[in-house]
mmCIF file with all atom_site columns, C-alpha atoms in Angstrom:
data_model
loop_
_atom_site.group_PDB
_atom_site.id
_atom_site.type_symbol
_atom_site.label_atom_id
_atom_site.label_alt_id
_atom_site.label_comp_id
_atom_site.label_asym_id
_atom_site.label_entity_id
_atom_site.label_seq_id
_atom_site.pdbx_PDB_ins_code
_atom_site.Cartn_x
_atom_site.Cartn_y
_atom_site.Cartn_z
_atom_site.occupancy
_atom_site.B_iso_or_equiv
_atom_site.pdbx_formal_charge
_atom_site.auth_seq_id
_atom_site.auth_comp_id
_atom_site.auth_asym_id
_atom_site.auth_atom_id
_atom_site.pdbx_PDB_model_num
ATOM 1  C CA . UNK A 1 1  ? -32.225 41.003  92.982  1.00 0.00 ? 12 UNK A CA 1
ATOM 2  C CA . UNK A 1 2  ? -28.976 39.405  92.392  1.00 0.00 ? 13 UNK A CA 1
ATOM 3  C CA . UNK A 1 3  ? -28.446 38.258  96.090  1.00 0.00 ? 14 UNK A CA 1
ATOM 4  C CA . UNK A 1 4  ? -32.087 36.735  95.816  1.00 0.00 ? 15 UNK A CA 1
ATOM 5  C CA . UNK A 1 5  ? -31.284 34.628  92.826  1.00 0.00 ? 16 UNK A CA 1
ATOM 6  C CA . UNK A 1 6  ? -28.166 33.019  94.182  1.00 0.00 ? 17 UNK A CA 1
ATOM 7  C CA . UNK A 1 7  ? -30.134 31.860  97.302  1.00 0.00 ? 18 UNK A CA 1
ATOM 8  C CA . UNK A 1 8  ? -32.382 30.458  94.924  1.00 0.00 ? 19 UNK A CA 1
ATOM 9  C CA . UNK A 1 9  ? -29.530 28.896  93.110  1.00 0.00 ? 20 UNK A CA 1
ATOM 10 C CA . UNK A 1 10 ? -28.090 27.984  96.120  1.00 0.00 ? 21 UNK A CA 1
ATOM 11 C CA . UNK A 1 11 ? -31.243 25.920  97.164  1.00 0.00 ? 22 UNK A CA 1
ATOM 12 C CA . UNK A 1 12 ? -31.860 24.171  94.134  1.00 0.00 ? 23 UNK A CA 1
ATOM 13 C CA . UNK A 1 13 ? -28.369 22.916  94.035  1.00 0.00 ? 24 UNK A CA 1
ATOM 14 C CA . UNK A 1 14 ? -28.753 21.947  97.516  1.00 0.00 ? 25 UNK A CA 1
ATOM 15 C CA . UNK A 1 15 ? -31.808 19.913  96.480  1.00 0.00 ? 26 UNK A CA 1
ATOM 16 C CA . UNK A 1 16 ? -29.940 18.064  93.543  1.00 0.00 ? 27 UNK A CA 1
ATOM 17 C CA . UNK A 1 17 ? -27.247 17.343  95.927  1.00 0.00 ? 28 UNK A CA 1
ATOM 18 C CA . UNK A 1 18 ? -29.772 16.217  98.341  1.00 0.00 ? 29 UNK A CA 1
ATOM 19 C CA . UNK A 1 19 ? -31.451 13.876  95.496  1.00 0.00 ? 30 UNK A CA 1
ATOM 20 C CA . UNK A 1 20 ? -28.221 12.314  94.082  1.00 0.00 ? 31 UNK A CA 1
ATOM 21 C CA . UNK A 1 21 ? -27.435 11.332  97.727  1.00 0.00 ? 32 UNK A CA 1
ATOM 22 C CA . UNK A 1 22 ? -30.713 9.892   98.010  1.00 0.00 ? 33 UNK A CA 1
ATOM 23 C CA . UNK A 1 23 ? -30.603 7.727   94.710  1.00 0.00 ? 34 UNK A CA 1
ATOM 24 C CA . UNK A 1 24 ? -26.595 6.892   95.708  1.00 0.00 ? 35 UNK A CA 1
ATOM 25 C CA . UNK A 1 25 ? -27.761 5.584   99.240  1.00 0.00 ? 36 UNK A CA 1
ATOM 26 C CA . UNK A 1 26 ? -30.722 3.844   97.326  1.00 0.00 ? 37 UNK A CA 1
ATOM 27 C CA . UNK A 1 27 ? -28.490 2.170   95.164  1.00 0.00 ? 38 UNK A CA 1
ATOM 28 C CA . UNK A 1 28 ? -25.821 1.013   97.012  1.00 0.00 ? 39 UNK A CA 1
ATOM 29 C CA . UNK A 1 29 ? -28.249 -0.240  99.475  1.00 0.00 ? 40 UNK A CA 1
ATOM 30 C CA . UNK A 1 30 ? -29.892 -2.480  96.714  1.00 0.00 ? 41 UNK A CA 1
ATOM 31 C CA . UNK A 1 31 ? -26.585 -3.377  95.693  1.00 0.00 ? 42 UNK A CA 1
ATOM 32 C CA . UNK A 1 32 ? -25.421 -4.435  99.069  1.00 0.00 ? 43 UNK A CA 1
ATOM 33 C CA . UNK A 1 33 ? -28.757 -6.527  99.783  1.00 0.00 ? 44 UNK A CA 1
ATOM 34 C CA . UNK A 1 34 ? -28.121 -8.177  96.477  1.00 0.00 ? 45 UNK A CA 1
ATOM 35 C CA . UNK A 1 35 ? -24.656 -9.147  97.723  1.00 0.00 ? 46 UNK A CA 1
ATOM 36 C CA . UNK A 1 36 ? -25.621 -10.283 100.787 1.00 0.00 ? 47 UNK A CA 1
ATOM 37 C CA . UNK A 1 37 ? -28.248 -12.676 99.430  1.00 0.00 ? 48 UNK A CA 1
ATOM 38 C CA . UNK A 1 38 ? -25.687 -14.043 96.486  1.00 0.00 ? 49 UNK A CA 1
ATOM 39 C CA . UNK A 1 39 ? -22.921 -14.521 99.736  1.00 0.00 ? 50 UNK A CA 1
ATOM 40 C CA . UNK A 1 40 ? -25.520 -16.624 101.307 1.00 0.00 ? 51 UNK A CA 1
ATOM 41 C CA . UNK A 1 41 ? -26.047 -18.778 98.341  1.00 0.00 ? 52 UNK A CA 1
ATOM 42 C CA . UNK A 1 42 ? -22.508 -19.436 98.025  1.00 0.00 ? 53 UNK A CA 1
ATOM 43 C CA . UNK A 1 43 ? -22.125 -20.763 101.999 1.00 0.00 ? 54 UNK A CA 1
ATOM 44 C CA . UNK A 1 44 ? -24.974 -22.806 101.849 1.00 0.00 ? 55 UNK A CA 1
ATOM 45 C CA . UNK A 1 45 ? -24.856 -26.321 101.402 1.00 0.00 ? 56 UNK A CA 1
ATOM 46 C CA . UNK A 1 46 ? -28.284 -27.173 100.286 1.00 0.00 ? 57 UNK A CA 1
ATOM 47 C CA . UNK A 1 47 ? -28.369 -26.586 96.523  1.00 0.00 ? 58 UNK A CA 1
ATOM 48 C CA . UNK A 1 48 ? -31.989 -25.605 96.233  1.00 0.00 ? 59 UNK A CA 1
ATOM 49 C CA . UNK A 1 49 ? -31.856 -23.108 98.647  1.00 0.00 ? 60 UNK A CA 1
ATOM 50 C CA . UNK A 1 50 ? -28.472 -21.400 97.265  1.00 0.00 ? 61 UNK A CA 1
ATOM 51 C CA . UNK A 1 51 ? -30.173 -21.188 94.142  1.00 0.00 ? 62 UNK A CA 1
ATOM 52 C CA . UNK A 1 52 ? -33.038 -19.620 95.268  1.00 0.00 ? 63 UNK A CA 1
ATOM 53 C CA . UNK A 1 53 ? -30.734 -17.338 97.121  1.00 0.00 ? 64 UNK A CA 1
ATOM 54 C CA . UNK A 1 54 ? -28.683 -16.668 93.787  1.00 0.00 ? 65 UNK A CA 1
ATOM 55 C CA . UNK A 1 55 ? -31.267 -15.750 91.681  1.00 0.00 ? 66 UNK A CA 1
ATOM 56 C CA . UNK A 1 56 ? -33.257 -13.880 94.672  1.00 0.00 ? 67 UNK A CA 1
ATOM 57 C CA . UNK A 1 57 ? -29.989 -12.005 95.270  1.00 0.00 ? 68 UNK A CA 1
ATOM 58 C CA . UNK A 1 58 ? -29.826 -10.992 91.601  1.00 0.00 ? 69 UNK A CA 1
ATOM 59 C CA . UNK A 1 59 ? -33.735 -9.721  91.213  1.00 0.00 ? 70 UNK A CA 1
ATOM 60 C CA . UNK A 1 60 ? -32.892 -7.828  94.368  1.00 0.00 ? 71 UNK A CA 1
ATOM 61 C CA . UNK A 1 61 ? -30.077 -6.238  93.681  1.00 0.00 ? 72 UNK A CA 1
ATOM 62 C CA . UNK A 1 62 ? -30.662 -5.563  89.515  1.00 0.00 ? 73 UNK A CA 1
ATOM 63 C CA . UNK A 1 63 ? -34.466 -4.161  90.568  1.00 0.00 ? 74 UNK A CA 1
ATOM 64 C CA . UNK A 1 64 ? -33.753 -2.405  93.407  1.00 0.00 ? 75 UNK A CA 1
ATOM 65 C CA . UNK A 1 65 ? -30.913 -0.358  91.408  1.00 0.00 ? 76 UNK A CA 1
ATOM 66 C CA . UNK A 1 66 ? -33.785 0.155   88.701  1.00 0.00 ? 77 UNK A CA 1
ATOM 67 C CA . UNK A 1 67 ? -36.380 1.232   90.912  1.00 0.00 ? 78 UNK A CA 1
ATOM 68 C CA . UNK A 1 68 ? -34.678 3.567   92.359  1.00 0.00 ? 79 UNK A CA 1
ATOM 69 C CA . UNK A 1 69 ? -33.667 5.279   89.446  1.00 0.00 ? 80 UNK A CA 1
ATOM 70 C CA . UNK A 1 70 ? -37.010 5.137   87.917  1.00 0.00 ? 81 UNK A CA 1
ATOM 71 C CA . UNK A 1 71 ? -38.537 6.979   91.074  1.00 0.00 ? 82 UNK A CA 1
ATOM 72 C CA . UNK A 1 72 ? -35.534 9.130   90.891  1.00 0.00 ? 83 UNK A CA 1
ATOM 73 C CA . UNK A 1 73 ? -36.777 10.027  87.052  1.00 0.00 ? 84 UNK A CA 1
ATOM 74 C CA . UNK A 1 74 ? -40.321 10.628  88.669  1.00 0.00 ? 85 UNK A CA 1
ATOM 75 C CA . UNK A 1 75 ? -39.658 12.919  90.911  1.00 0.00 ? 86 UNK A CA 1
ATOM 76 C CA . UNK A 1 76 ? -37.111 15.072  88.984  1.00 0.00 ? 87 UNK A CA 1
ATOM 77 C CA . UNK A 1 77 ? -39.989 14.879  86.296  1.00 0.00 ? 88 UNK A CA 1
ATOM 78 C CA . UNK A 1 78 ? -42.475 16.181  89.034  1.00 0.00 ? 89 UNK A CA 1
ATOM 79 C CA . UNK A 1 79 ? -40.076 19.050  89.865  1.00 0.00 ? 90 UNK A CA 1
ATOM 80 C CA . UNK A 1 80 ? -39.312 20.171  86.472  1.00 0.00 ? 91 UNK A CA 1
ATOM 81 C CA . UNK A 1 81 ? -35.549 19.175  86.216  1.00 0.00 ? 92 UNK A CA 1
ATOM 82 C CA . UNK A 1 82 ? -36.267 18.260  82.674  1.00 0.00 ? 93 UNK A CA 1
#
């Protein structure tokens, strides 16, 4: 009985593991979209466009991050984390 519930353990750790990865790749890909958008605004010479770019690299970057940690809360939610 005792083996049995530290493979269970043992799984759902390996599924928050799993999850945190999955939110840290999520998040750090926003991130680095965001960044790449707010580079190209500032080697641009037309100022419209790098302002478009500036702002569109922020709302990228600020909502991905947010999504992702809403969906995140979702899905923990679904599984019963809390």
């Amino acid at each position: 009985m005792a083996r049995e519930r530290l493979e269970s353990e043992r799984e759902v750790a390996r599924g928050y593991r799993r999850e945190l990865a999955r939110v840290c790749a999520e998040c750090l890909g926003s991130a680095f979209l965001g960044l790449l958008c707010l580079g190209y605004a500032l080697h641009t010479t037309d100022r419209g466009t790098g302002t478009i770019a500036f702002w569109g690299g922020l709302v990228v970057g600020y909502s991905g991050i947010t999504l992702s940690l809403a969906a995140a809360y979702v899905r923990g939610d679904r599984r019963g984390d809390w």
